[in-house]
């Protein structure tokens, strides 16, 4: 099984005892390029045990040393990000420039985590009571699990592991079985950066591996990103096992285009946010809500631009790559069929695309649907493909109600030149990340990333202050260095005097 993509444990490749594997494909050719190991429960436990064994020494490693490893990882990643981007494109399909963008956004979290000494500063109160001082410290949780989706095989794990590791935890990453190679590449980079063995581990697998992470009492916290049904399952299962959990789920992101908006800017934004990464982004815009009389013009401008998109192999100067698997490609295409059958107007049809790539690639071109209504499945479901639906409404209030009635609340955007309208929208909309004339408002690493409602289960978003909070627990320490005059027996509850 030497050519199988394996686990990483104790600073080296670990071949478990399971012989189960899943195929890994290149979506631009349809060819099976490898097999990934699917861990058994025993394999999962072996990887978890490495993280358990490494924790005491890593927790006690000085912040100066931990930070120096973080800086080394940052330097190596920055110097070699093209290699990682190429691996992502080969298994995910997104175009190389987009894969590089993903790595850069992950790198920003590494840079944030390099500042961990400031982030871990506690508080100190002198003389809280007579001769009594109080201080607080932030301590790591222990071994933590990270479970990531296929669409960002490098960035999503990097939302979590730089901060988890910097704060003194040890990590088991369970990547998506669809594009597992990025995880091993990053594990090797950690080893090169000088991270001690066992601090960062990779567990390849499916539900068996995930379930062991969710229920094994040695794992103290779970960071999950994926679809809403699995996020809900992960949250329920892991919290029932007493773990701290943040589970980020799916999305249906709306953009509202007000009548006073710059329609060229809005049309550019709809194309970029609707079709970038073939719509396989949790922050993709899939519903453009045109308010008032601008709808015809907006649809024409989006169609004109979307028609110029070159769909093809991500290594061949394309604008948009294939979908991740054939099954997913066919599912997305079936939503277009359903939308058409339900009465939506197919303005641009990606089902007939001629792509610059392999004949067996998982191709679907940019698709623009007009006159979509809130009842159609193309609107109600998260499609996760290059399908942009235009909904027409008469007023701002109708647009807002559409968003606030939607079960998801990940990202949204408004396009307008009216500051007052934008300000009202940012206040009223029930969504976790809001863009004003910005279509994909992914927060910087020093803010936190995460949605509301069915887009997040748990109360901590990723990275930023909430990320540091998630990967630490606070201890409050009350100290008295005895002054002989304060002795004596007192059975009362401690009061501050
Ligand atoms: P997914 O839910 O199918 O898989 C996510 C992870 O869960 C993978 O590691 C997978 O192996 C595991 N998994 C799958 N089925 C499981 C099961 N039955 N039991 C236990 N584990 C299971 O998601 P995906 O298709 O890989 O990714 C796309 C989804 O992720 C979309 O819904 C997208 O919106 C979402 N996503 C959300 C965010 C966010 O920040 N909210 C970011 C990226 C992706």
Short mmCIF file of C-alpha atoms and ligand atoms in Angstrom, two decimals:
data_model
loop_
_atom_site.label_atom_id
_atom_site.label_comp_id
_atom_site.label_asym_id
_atom_site.label_seq_id
_atom_site.Cartn_x
_atom_site.Cartn_y
_atom_site.Cartn_z
CA UNK A 1 0.00 0.00 0.00
CA UNK A 2 3.03 2.30 -0.46
CA UNK A 3 1.32 4.49 -3.07
CA UNK A 4 -1.71 5.06 -0.89
CA UNK A 5 -2.09 8.54 0.63
CA UNK A 6 -1.63 7.69 4.29
CA UNK A 7 -1.92 9.17 7.75
CA UNK A 8 0.74 11.27 9.52
CA UNK A 9 1.64 10.37 13.05
CA UNK A 10 4.60 11.25 15.26
CA UNK A 11 6.27 13.25 12.53
CA UNK A 12 6.14 10.59 9.84
CA UNK A 13 3.89 8.67 7.48
CA UNK A 14 1.80 6.11 9.29
CA UNK A 15 0.21 3.20 7.47
CA UNK A 16 -2.61 1.92 9.63
CA UNK A 17 -3.94 -1.60 9.62
CA UNK A 18 -7.07 -0.81 7.59
CA UNK A 19 -6.93 -1.81 3.94
CA UNK A 20 -9.95 0.28 3.00
CA UNK A 21 -9.29 3.12 0.55
CA UNK A 22 -11.19 5.68 -1.50
CA UNK A 23 -10.21 6.91 -4.97
CA UNK A 24 -8.80 10.40 -5.46
CA UNK A 25 -9.47 11.93 -8.87
CA UNK A 26 -8.21 14.79 -10.97
CA UNK A 27 -11.48 16.58 -11.76
CA UNK A 28 -10.07 18.12 -14.93
CA UNK A 29 -9.39 14.73 -16.51
CA UNK A 30 -11.66 12.40 -14.59
CA UNK A 31 -8.66 10.11 -14.02
CA UNK A 32 -8.15 8.32 -10.71
CA UNK A 33 -4.76 9.64 -9.56
CA UNK A 34 -4.45 7.84 -6.26
CA UNK A 35 -6.09 6.15 -3.33
CA UNK A 36 -6.49 7.56 0.14
CA UNK A 37 -6.46 5.38 3.24
CA UNK A 38 -9.68 5.15 5.22
CA UNK A 39 -8.80 4.72 8.87
CA UNK A 40 -10.24 1.99 11.05
CA UNK A 41 -11.09 2.77 14.68
CA UNK A 42 -7.72 1.31 15.71
CA UNK A 43 -5.88 3.50 13.21
CA UNK A 44 -7.75 6.55 14.48
CA UNK A 45 -6.87 5.70 18.07
CA UNK A 46 -3.20 5.27 17.17
CA UNK A 47 -3.11 8.74 15.62
CA UNK A 48 -5.03 10.30 18.50
CA UNK A 49 -2.63 8.66 20.98
CA UNK A 50 0.31 10.39 19.29
CA UNK A 51 -1.37 13.75 19.90
CA UNK A 52 -2.06 12.73 23.50
CA UNK A 53 1.57 11.73 24.11
CA UNK A 54 2.95 14.95 22.61
CA UNK A 55 0.69 17.28 24.59
CA UNK A 56 2.48 17.61 27.99
CA UNK A 57 5.82 18.61 26.50
CA UNK A 58 4.27 20.95 23.92
CA UNK A 59 2.09 22.63 26.53
CA UNK A 60 5.23 23.30 28.58
CA UNK A 61 7.29 24.54 25.64
CA UNK A 62 8.04 28.25 26.01
CA UNK A 63 6.12 30.79 24.00
CA UNK A 64 9.43 31.94 22.55
CA UNK A 65 10.12 28.45 21.17
CA UNK A 66 6.57 27.89 19.96
CA UNK A 67 6.59 31.24 18.17
CA UNK A 68 9.91 30.48 16.50
CA UNK A 69 8.39 27.29 15.02
CA UNK A 70 5.37 29.28 13.83
CA UNK A 71 7.61 31.83 12.13
CA UNK A 72 9.60 29.04 10.47
CA UNK A 73 6.37 27.44 9.19
CA UNK A 74 5.25 30.82 7.86
CA UNK A 75 8.52 31.36 6.00
CA UNK A 76 8.52 27.87 4.46
CA UNK A 77 4.88 28.11 3.43
CA UNK A 78 5.37 31.51 1.87
CA UNK A 79 8.42 30.32 -0.07
CA UNK A 80 6.76 27.14 -1.32
CA UNK A 81 3.10 28.06 -1.69
CA UNK A 82 3.16 27.26 -5.42
CA UNK A 83 3.73 23.58 -4.59
CA UNK A 84 0.73 23.51 -2.30
CA UNK A 85 -1.43 25.35 -4.83
CA UNK A 86 -0.53 22.79 -7.51
CA UNK A 87 -1.57 19.93 -5.23
CA UNK A 88 -4.89 21.64 -4.53
CA UNK A 89 -5.61 22.18 -8.22
CA UNK A 90 -4.73 18.57 -9.04
CA UNK A 91 -7.28 17.13 -6.60
CA UNK A 92 -9.88 19.87 -6.18
CA UNK A 93 -9.87 21.32 -9.70
CA UNK A 94 -9.91 25.04 -8.85
CA UNK A 95 -7.67 27.18 -11.05
CA UNK A 96 -4.10 27.74 -9.87
CA UNK A 97 -4.52 31.45 -9.10
CA UNK A 98 -7.51 30.61 -6.92
CA UNK A 99 -5.58 27.84 -5.16
CA UNK A 100 -2.80 30.33 -4.47
CA UNK A 101 -5.37 32.76 -3.09
CA UNK A 102 -6.59 30.06 -0.73
CA UNK A 103 -3.05 29.44 0.52
CA UNK A 104 -2.48 33.17 1.04
CA UNK A 105 -5.61 33.50 3.16
CA UNK A 106 -4.44 30.54 5.27
CA UNK A 107 -1.02 32.14 5.59
CA UNK A 108 -2.67 35.19 7.13
CA UNK A 109 -3.92 33.05 10.01
CA UNK A 110 -0.40 31.64 10.50
CA UNK A 111 0.84 35.24 10.71
CA UNK A 112 -1.88 36.07 13.23
CA UNK A 113 -0.85 33.06 15.32
CA UNK A 114 2.78 34.26 15.29
CA UNK A 115 1.53 36.98 17.67
CA UNK A 116 0.38 34.39 20.21
CA UNK A 117 2.42 35.82 23.14
CA UNK A 118 0.30 38.98 23.08
CA UNK A 119 -2.89 37.01 22.49
CA UNK A 120 -2.32 34.78 25.53
CA UNK A 121 -1.77 37.57 28.01
CA UNK A 122 -4.02 37.18 31.03
CA UNK A 123 -5.02 39.79 33.60
CA UNK A 124 -3.59 40.71 36.98
CA UNK A 125 -5.24 42.52 39.88
CA UNK A 126 -3.13 43.54 42.81
CA UNK A 127 -4.67 43.72 46.28
CA UNK A 128 -8.13 42.49 45.23
CA UNK A 129 -8.65 41.81 48.90
CA UNK A 130 -6.24 42.82 51.60
CA UNK A 131 -2.87 41.29 50.60
CA UNK A 132 -4.65 39.10 48.03
CA UNK A 133 -3.79 39.25 44.32
CA UNK A 134 -5.77 37.66 41.49
CA UNK A 135 -4.55 36.76 38.04
CA UNK A 136 -5.81 34.80 35.08
CA UNK A 137 -3.95 32.58 32.63
CA UNK A 138 -5.05 31.07 29.32
CA UNK A 139 -4.11 27.41 29.06
CA UNK A 140 -4.43 24.96 26.15
CA UNK A 141 -7.20 22.35 26.08
CA UNK A 142 -5.16 19.29 25.06
CA UNK A 143 -5.40 17.21 21.86
CA UNK A 144 -7.99 18.75 19.51
CA UNK A 145 -9.63 17.47 16.32
CA UNK A 146 -10.11 19.42 13.09
CA UNK A 147 -12.44 18.03 10.41
CA UNK A 148 -12.38 19.86 7.10
CA UNK A 149 -14.37 19.95 3.83
CA UNK A 150 -13.18 19.39 0.27
CA UNK A 151 -13.51 22.96 -0.96
CA UNK A 152 -10.57 24.53 0.90
CA UNK A 153 -8.14 21.69 1.67
CA UNK A 154 -5.44 24.10 2.88
CA UNK A 155 -7.19 27.28 4.05
CA UNK A 156 -9.89 25.75 6.22
CA UNK A 157 -7.47 23.62 8.27
CA UNK A 158 -5.34 26.77 8.58
CA UNK A 159 -8.29 28.66 10.06
CA UNK A 160 -7.71 26.47 13.10
CA UNK A 161 -4.38 24.63 13.46
CA UNK A 162 -1.99 27.63 13.61
CA UNK A 163 -3.87 29.05 16.61
CA UNK A 164 -4.46 25.65 18.22
CA UNK A 165 -0.75 24.78 17.99
CA UNK A 166 0.48 28.25 18.98
CA UNK A 167 -1.72 28.11 22.09
CA UNK A 168 -0.10 24.82 23.15
CA UNK A 169 -2.62 22.23 21.96
CA UNK A 170 -1.83 19.20 19.83
CA UNK A 171 -3.83 18.49 16.68
CA UNK A 172 -5.39 15.65 14.72
CA UNK A 173 -6.56 16.88 11.30
CA UNK A 174 -9.11 14.78 9.40
CA UNK A 175 -9.16 16.24 5.88
CA UNK A 176 -11.73 15.55 3.18
CA UNK A 177 -11.12 12.22 1.47
CA UNK A 178 -11.70 13.99 -1.89
CA UNK A 179 -8.48 16.04 -1.74
CA UNK A 180 -6.26 14.63 1.02
CA UNK A 181 -2.74 15.47 -0.27
CA UNK A 182 -2.58 19.08 0.97
CA UNK A 183 -2.82 17.85 4.56
CA UNK A 184 0.25 15.62 4.25
CA UNK A 185 2.19 18.37 2.50
CA UNK A 186 1.47 20.72 5.39
CA UNK A 187 2.42 18.01 7.90
CA UNK A 188 5.83 17.65 6.22
CA UNK A 189 6.25 21.41 6.33
CA UNK A 190 5.60 21.45 10.07
CA UNK A 191 8.29 18.81 10.52
CA UNK A 192 10.71 20.93 8.50
CA UNK A 193 9.79 23.97 10.59
CA UNK A 194 10.88 22.10 13.71
CA UNK A 195 7.54 21.23 15.25
CA UNK A 196 8.04 18.35 17.69
CA UNK A 197 6.69 14.96 16.64
CA UNK A 198 3.09 14.28 17.52
CA UNK A 199 2.00 17.91 17.79
CA UNK A 200 0.40 17.91 14.31
CA UNK A 201 -1.08 14.67 13.02
CA UNK A 202 -3.25 13.73 10.05
CA UNK A 203 -5.93 11.09 10.09
CA UNK A 204 -7.27 10.13 6.65
CA UNK A 205 -10.71 8.65 6.49
CA UNK A 206 -14.45 8.89 6.41
CA UNK A 207 -17.25 8.62 8.97
CA UNK A 208 -15.37 5.97 10.98
CA UNK A 209 -12.47 8.35 11.58
CA UNK A 210 -14.78 11.28 12.28
CA UNK A 211 -16.87 9.31 14.77
CA UNK A 212 -13.79 8.26 16.72
CA UNK A 213 -12.66 11.90 16.95
CA UNK A 214 -16.13 12.95 18.09
CA UNK A 215 -16.44 10.36 20.83
CA UNK A 216 -12.88 9.61 22.00
CA UNK A 217 -12.56 11.17 25.47
CA UNK A 218 -8.91 12.06 24.85
CA UNK A 219 -9.97 14.65 22.24
CA UNK A 220 -10.97 17.85 24.02
CA UNK A 221 -12.41 20.00 21.23
CA UNK A 222 -13.68 19.71 17.67
CA UNK A 223 -13.48 22.31 14.91
CA UNK A 224 -15.62 21.18 11.99
CA UNK A 225 -16.39 22.76 8.62
CA UNK A 226 -18.72 21.14 6.10
CA UNK A 227 -22.36 20.80 5.13
CA UNK A 228 -25.15 21.68 7.56
CA UNK A 229 -26.52 18.17 8.18
CA UNK A 230 -23.05 16.87 9.08
CA UNK A 231 -22.26 20.00 11.11
CA UNK A 232 -25.42 19.39 13.13
CA UNK A 233 -24.48 15.75 13.65
CA UNK A 234 -20.93 16.66 14.66
CA UNK A 235 -22.16 19.29 17.11
CA UNK A 236 -24.71 16.97 18.73
CA UNK A 237 -22.37 13.98 18.94
CA UNK A 238 -19.26 15.76 20.17
CA UNK A 239 -21.03 17.96 22.72
CA UNK A 240 -22.75 14.82 24.07
CA UNK A 241 -19.21 13.51 24.62
CA UNK A 242 -18.39 16.61 26.66
CA UNK A 243 -16.30 18.40 24.05
CA UNK A 244 -16.08 22.03 23.10
CA UNK A 245 -17.36 22.28 19.51
CA UNK A 246 -17.47 24.81 16.71
CA UNK A 247 -19.22 23.36 13.65
CA UNK A 248 -19.47 25.60 10.60
CA UNK A 249 -22.14 24.50 8.13
CA UNK A 250 -23.51 25.29 4.69
CA UNK A 251 -24.71 28.52 3.17
CA UNK A 252 -27.04 30.28 0.77
CA UNK A 253 -25.59 33.71 0.27
CA UNK A 254 -27.64 36.58 -1.15
CA UNK A 255 -26.48 39.81 -2.71
CA UNK A 256 -28.96 42.68 -2.74
CA UNK A 257 -28.59 45.14 -5.61
CA UNK A 258 -30.43 48.40 -4.90
CA UNK A 259 -31.66 50.60 -7.77
CA UNK A 260 -28.97 53.24 -7.14
CA UNK A 261 -26.08 50.76 -7.29
CA UNK A 262 -23.29 50.98 -9.84
CA UNK A 263 -24.58 48.14 -12.03
CA UNK A 264 -21.24 47.50 -13.72
CA UNK A 265 -19.55 47.05 -10.35
CA UNK A 266 -22.42 44.87 -9.16
CA UNK A 267 -22.36 42.72 -12.30
CA UNK A 268 -18.58 42.21 -12.00
CA UNK A 269 -19.09 41.25 -8.37
CA UNK A 270 -21.89 38.78 -9.15
CA UNK A 271 -19.72 37.03 -11.73
CA UNK A 272 -16.69 36.87 -9.44
CA UNK A 273 -18.64 35.73 -6.38
CA UNK A 274 -21.03 33.44 -8.26
CA UNK A 275 -18.59 31.58 -10.46
CA UNK A 276 -15.20 31.85 -8.72
CA UNK A 277 -14.01 28.38 -7.72
CA UNK A 278 -16.98 27.07 -9.74
CA UNK A 279 -19.30 28.24 -6.96
CA UNK A 280 -17.76 25.72 -4.54
CA UNK A 281 -17.21 28.33 -1.83
CA UNK A 282 -19.23 28.71 1.32
CA UNK A 283 -19.08 32.46 0.67
CA UNK A 284 -20.16 32.20 -2.98
CA UNK A 285 -23.13 34.36 -3.94
CA UNK A 286 -25.83 32.06 -5.29
CA UNK A 287 -28.82 34.43 -5.13
CA UNK A 288 -28.69 37.92 -6.65
CA UNK A 289 -31.70 39.91 -5.46
CA UNK A 290 -32.47 42.74 -7.88
CA UNK A 291 -34.55 45.49 -6.28
CA UNK A 292 -36.88 47.59 -8.45
CA UNK A 293 -36.48 48.44 -12.11
CA UNK A 294 -32.83 47.45 -12.62
CA UNK A 295 -33.34 43.69 -13.04
CA UNK A 296 -33.29 43.54 -16.86
CA UNK A 297 -30.14 45.64 -17.07
CA UNK A 298 -28.43 43.69 -14.29
CA UNK A 299 -29.20 40.31 -15.85
CA UNK A 300 -27.92 41.51 -19.23
CA UNK A 301 -24.68 42.78 -17.70
CA UNK A 302 -24.07 39.59 -15.73
CA UNK A 303 -24.83 37.41 -18.77
CA UNK A 304 -22.49 39.41 -20.99
CA UNK A 305 -19.63 39.02 -18.52
CA UNK A 306 -20.30 35.39 -17.55
CA UNK A 307 -20.32 34.36 -21.21
CA UNK A 308 -16.63 35.34 -21.45
CA UNK A 309 -15.53 32.97 -18.66
CA UNK A 310 -13.13 30.28 -19.90
CA UNK A 311 -14.01 26.96 -18.28
CA UNK A 312 -11.20 24.43 -18.28
CA UNK A 313 -8.28 22.69 -16.62
CA UNK A 314 -7.05 24.82 -13.72
CA UNK A 315 -3.46 24.45 -14.89
CA UNK A 316 -4.26 25.79 -18.37
CA UNK A 317 -4.98 29.48 -17.93
CA UNK A 318 -8.69 28.92 -17.37
CA UNK A 319 -10.96 31.23 -15.37
CA UNK A 320 -13.04 28.45 -13.85
CA UNK A 321 -12.24 24.79 -13.24
CA UNK A 322 -14.38 21.65 -13.07
CA UNK A 323 -16.53 20.50 -10.16
CA UNK A 324 -14.93 18.22 -7.60
CA UNK A 325 -16.51 14.89 -8.57
CA UNK A 326 -18.76 13.51 -11.28
CA UNK A 327 -21.47 12.82 -8.72
CA UNK A 328 -21.39 16.44 -7.57
CA UNK A 329 -21.31 17.74 -11.15
CA UNK A 330 -24.40 15.72 -12.02
CA UNK A 331 -26.21 16.83 -8.86
CA UNK A 332 -25.58 20.50 -9.65
CA UNK A 333 -26.75 19.97 -13.25
CA UNK A 334 -29.92 18.34 -11.94
CA UNK A 335 -30.72 21.54 -10.01
CA UNK A 336 -30.50 23.50 -13.27
CA UNK A 337 -32.91 20.97 -14.84
CA UNK A 338 -35.27 21.40 -11.89
CA UNK A 339 -35.07 25.21 -12.01
CA UNK A 340 -35.90 25.18 -15.70
CA UNK A 341 -38.80 22.79 -15.14
CA UNK A 342 -40.06 25.05 -12.34
CA UNK A 343 -40.21 28.03 -14.71
CA UNK A 344 -36.88 29.81 -14.21
CA UNK A 345 -35.41 31.33 -17.36
CA UNK A 346 -32.05 29.82 -18.30
CA UNK A 347 -30.16 32.89 -19.51
CA UNK A 348 -26.78 31.17 -19.70
CA UNK A 349 -26.62 27.36 -19.75
CA UNK A 350 -23.51 25.72 -18.30
CA UNK A 351 -24.72 22.22 -19.14
CA UNK A 352 -23.57 22.69 -22.73
CA UNK A 353 -20.13 24.11 -21.96
CA UNK A 354 -17.15 23.11 -24.07
CA UNK A 355 -14.25 23.09 -21.65
CA UNK A 356 -10.52 23.32 -22.26
CA UNK A 357 -9.73 20.09 -20.46
CA UNK A 358 -10.08 16.32 -20.48
CA UNK A 359 -13.06 14.76 -22.18
CA UNK A 360 -13.95 12.98 -18.95
CA UNK A 361 -13.53 16.07 -16.71
CA UNK A 362 -16.39 17.07 -14.43
CA UNK A 363 -17.42 20.12 -16.43
CA UNK A 364 -20.25 22.50 -15.89
CA UNK A 365 -20.07 26.05 -17.17
CA UNK A 366 -21.38 29.25 -15.57
CA UNK A 367 -25.16 29.17 -15.41
CA UNK A 368 -27.44 32.17 -14.96
CA UNK A 369 -31.08 31.66 -14.04
CA UNK A 370 -33.55 34.55 -14.06
CA UNK A 371 -37.04 34.84 -12.55
CA UNK A 372 -36.18 32.39 -9.78
CA UNK A 373 -38.76 32.31 -6.98
CA UNK A 374 -38.26 31.40 -3.33
CA UNK A 375 -40.18 28.13 -3.74
CA UNK A 376 -37.86 26.61 -6.37
CA UNK A 377 -35.33 23.99 -5.22
CA UNK A 378 -32.62 25.91 -7.05
CA UNK A 379 -33.23 28.61 -4.43
CA UNK A 380 -34.11 26.63 -1.32
CA UNK A 381 -31.11 24.28 -1.46
CA UNK A 382 -27.40 24.95 -1.21
CA UNK A 383 -26.27 23.92 -4.70
CA UNK A 384 -22.51 24.49 -4.35
CA UNK A 385 -21.85 24.94 -8.06
CA UNK A 386 -21.58 27.66 -10.73
CA UNK A 387 -25.27 28.53 -10.72
CA UNK A 388 -26.37 32.09 -10.04
CA UNK A 389 -30.10 32.70 -9.51
CA UNK A 390 -31.64 36.13 -9.97
CA UNK A 391 -34.68 36.91 -7.85
CA UNK A 392 -36.69 40.04 -8.60
CA UNK A 393 -38.30 42.05 -5.79
CA UNK A 394 -39.86 45.52 -5.62
CA UNK A 395 -38.51 46.84 -2.32
CA UNK A 396 -35.56 46.76 0.06
CA UNK A 397 -37.86 45.30 2.73
CA UNK A 398 -38.76 42.35 0.49
CA UNK A 399 -35.08 41.69 -0.16
CA UNK A 400 -34.27 41.83 3.54
CA UNK A 401 -37.16 39.51 4.41
CA UNK A 402 -35.94 36.99 1.85
CA UNK A 403 -32.53 36.85 3.53
CA UNK A 404 -33.80 36.86 7.08
CA UNK A 405 -36.32 34.09 6.34
CA UNK A 406 -33.60 31.89 4.86
CA UNK A 407 -32.37 29.18 7.25
CA UNK A 408 -28.70 29.94 6.49
CA UNK A 409 -26.81 33.04 7.61
CA UNK A 410 -23.22 32.77 6.43
CA UNK A 411 -22.44 35.74 4.17
CA UNK A 412 -24.33 38.47 2.33
CA UNK A 413 -23.63 41.68 0.44
CA UNK A 414 -25.44 44.85 -0.55
CA UNK A 415 -24.64 46.99 -3.57
CA UNK A 416 -25.65 50.62 -3.28
CA UNK A 417 -24.32 54.18 -3.28
CA UNK A 418 -26.60 55.11 -0.39
CA UNK A 419 -24.69 55.01 2.88
CA UNK A 420 -27.87 55.18 4.92
CA UNK A 421 -29.35 52.15 3.18
CA UNK A 422 -26.12 50.21 3.63
CA UNK A 423 -25.99 51.11 7.29
CA UNK A 424 -29.57 49.98 7.80
CA UNK A 425 -28.81 46.69 6.03
CA UNK A 426 -25.75 45.90 8.13
CA UNK A 427 -27.84 46.49 11.22
CA UNK A 428 -30.95 44.55 10.19
CA UNK A 429 -29.64 41.56 8.30
CA UNK A 430 -29.37 38.28 10.23
CA UNK A 431 -26.14 37.03 8.73
CA UNK A 432 -22.68 36.65 10.28
CA UNK A 433 -20.55 38.29 7.57
CA UNK A 434 -21.73 41.31 5.61
CA UNK A 435 -20.19 43.05 2.59
CA UNK A 436 -21.04 46.57 1.48
CA UNK A 437 -20.11 46.78 -2.20
CA UNK A 438 -17.85 43.79 -1.37
CA UNK A 439 -19.22 40.48 -2.68
CA UNK A 440 -17.16 37.99 -0.64
CA UNK A 441 -16.67 39.59 2.78
CA UNK A 442 -14.24 37.04 4.23
CA UNK A 443 -12.92 38.68 7.40
CA UNK A 444 -9.21 39.21 7.98
CA UNK A 445 -7.48 36.69 10.23
CA UNK A 446 -7.61 39.08 13.21
CA UNK A 447 -11.41 39.19 12.96
CA UNK A 448 -13.42 35.99 13.24
CA UNK A 449 -14.97 33.99 10.40
CA UNK A 450 -18.36 32.41 10.79
CA UNK A 451 -22.04 32.58 10.03
CA UNK A 452 -25.26 32.63 12.00
CA UNK A 453 -28.29 30.33 12.10
CA UNK A 454 -27.85 27.00 10.24
CA UNK A 455 -24.37 28.09 9.09
CA UNK A 456 -22.80 27.63 12.54
CA UNK A 457 -23.43 25.32 15.48
CA UNK A 458 -21.64 26.36 18.65
CA UNK A 459 -20.77 29.85 19.78
CA UNK A 460 -17.22 30.37 18.53
CA UNK A 461 -16.33 31.51 15.05
CA UNK A 462 -12.98 30.67 13.47
CA UNK A 463 -9.72 32.60 14.06
CA UNK A 464 -9.35 36.10 15.48
CA UNK A 465 -10.16 36.61 19.14
CA UNK A 466 -12.84 33.89 19.06
CA UNK A 467 -10.30 31.40 17.72
CA UNK A 468 -7.92 32.11 20.59
CA UNK A 469 -10.81 31.83 23.02
CA UNK A 470 -11.87 28.49 21.52
CA UNK A 471 -8.45 26.88 21.84
CA UNK A 472 -7.78 28.01 25.41
CA UNK A 473 -9.43 27.88 28.77
CA UNK A 474 -9.06 30.49 31.43
CA UNK A 475 -7.87 29.79 34.92
CA UNK A 476 -8.29 32.42 37.65
CA UNK A 477 -5.69 32.21 40.42
CA UNK A 478 -6.08 33.90 43.79
CA UNK A 479 -2.87 34.37 45.75
CA UNK A 480 -2.05 35.41 49.27
CA UNK A 481 1.46 35.50 50.59
CA UNK A 482 0.82 35.28 54.22
CA UNK A 483 1.15 38.27 56.39
CA UNK A 484 1.25 36.93 59.97
CA UNK A 485 -1.43 39.43 61.02
CA UNK A 486 -3.97 37.77 58.66
CA UNK A 487 -3.97 34.30 60.14
CA UNK A 488 -6.74 32.71 62.15
CA UNK A 489 -9.69 30.44 61.56
CA UNK A 490 -12.69 31.73 59.57
CA UNK A 491 -15.36 29.27 58.40
CA UNK A 492 -17.28 31.95 56.48
CA UNK A 493 -17.38 32.27 52.68
CA UNK A 494 -14.35 34.22 51.45
CA UNK A 495 -15.22 37.92 51.36
CA UNK A 496 -13.08 40.67 49.95
CA UNK A 497 -12.09 43.28 52.46
P1 LIG B 1 -19.27 17.38 3.99
O1 LIG B 1 -20.17 17.79 5.10
O2 LIG B 1 -19.72 16.33 3.05
O3 LIG B 1 -17.86 16.86 4.58
C1 LIG B 1 -17.13 17.60 5.54
C2 LIG B 1 -16.29 16.63 6.36
O4 LIG B 1 -17.16 15.74 7.06
C3 LIG B 1 -15.35 15.77 5.53
O5 LIG B 1 -14.12 15.66 6.20
C4 LIG B 1 -16.07 14.43 5.45
O6 LIG B 1 -15.19 13.34 5.38
C5 LIG B 1 -16.86 14.38 6.75
N1 LIG B 1 -18.12 13.66 6.62
C6 LIG B 1 -18.91 13.56 5.53
N2 LIG B 1 -19.99 12.82 5.79
C7 LIG B 1 -19.90 12.43 7.09
C8 LIG B 1 -20.73 11.65 7.95
N3 LIG B 1 -21.88 11.12 7.53
N4 LIG B 1 -20.32 11.46 9.22
C9 LIG B 1 -19.18 12.00 9.66
N5 LIG B 1 -18.36 12.75 8.89
C10 LIG B 1 -18.71 12.97 7.62
O7 LIG B 1 -18.89 18.73 3.21
P2 LIG B 1 -18.08 18.87 1.86
O8 LIG B 1 -18.94 18.43 0.73
O9 LIG B 1 -16.72 18.31 1.99
O10 LIG B 1 -17.91 20.46 1.81
C11 LIG B 1 -18.87 21.33 1.28
C12 LIG B 1 -19.75 21.90 2.36
O11 LIG B 1 -18.95 22.60 3.32
C13 LIG B 1 -20.74 22.93 1.85
O12 LIG B 1 -21.98 22.72 2.47
C14 LIG B 1 -20.14 24.26 2.27
O13 LIG B 1 -21.05 25.32 2.43
C15 LIG B 1 -19.51 23.88 3.56
N6 LIG B 1 -18.48 24.83 3.94
C16 LIG B 1 -18.79 25.72 4.92
C17 LIG B 1 -17.86 26.67 5.29
C18 LIG B 1 -18.18 27.66 6.37
O14 LIG B 1 -17.30 28.39 6.75
N7 LIG B 1 -19.39 27.72 6.89
C19 LIG B 1 -16.60 26.69 4.67
C20 LIG B 1 -16.32 25.75 3.69
C21 LIG B 1 -17.28 24.82 3.33
#
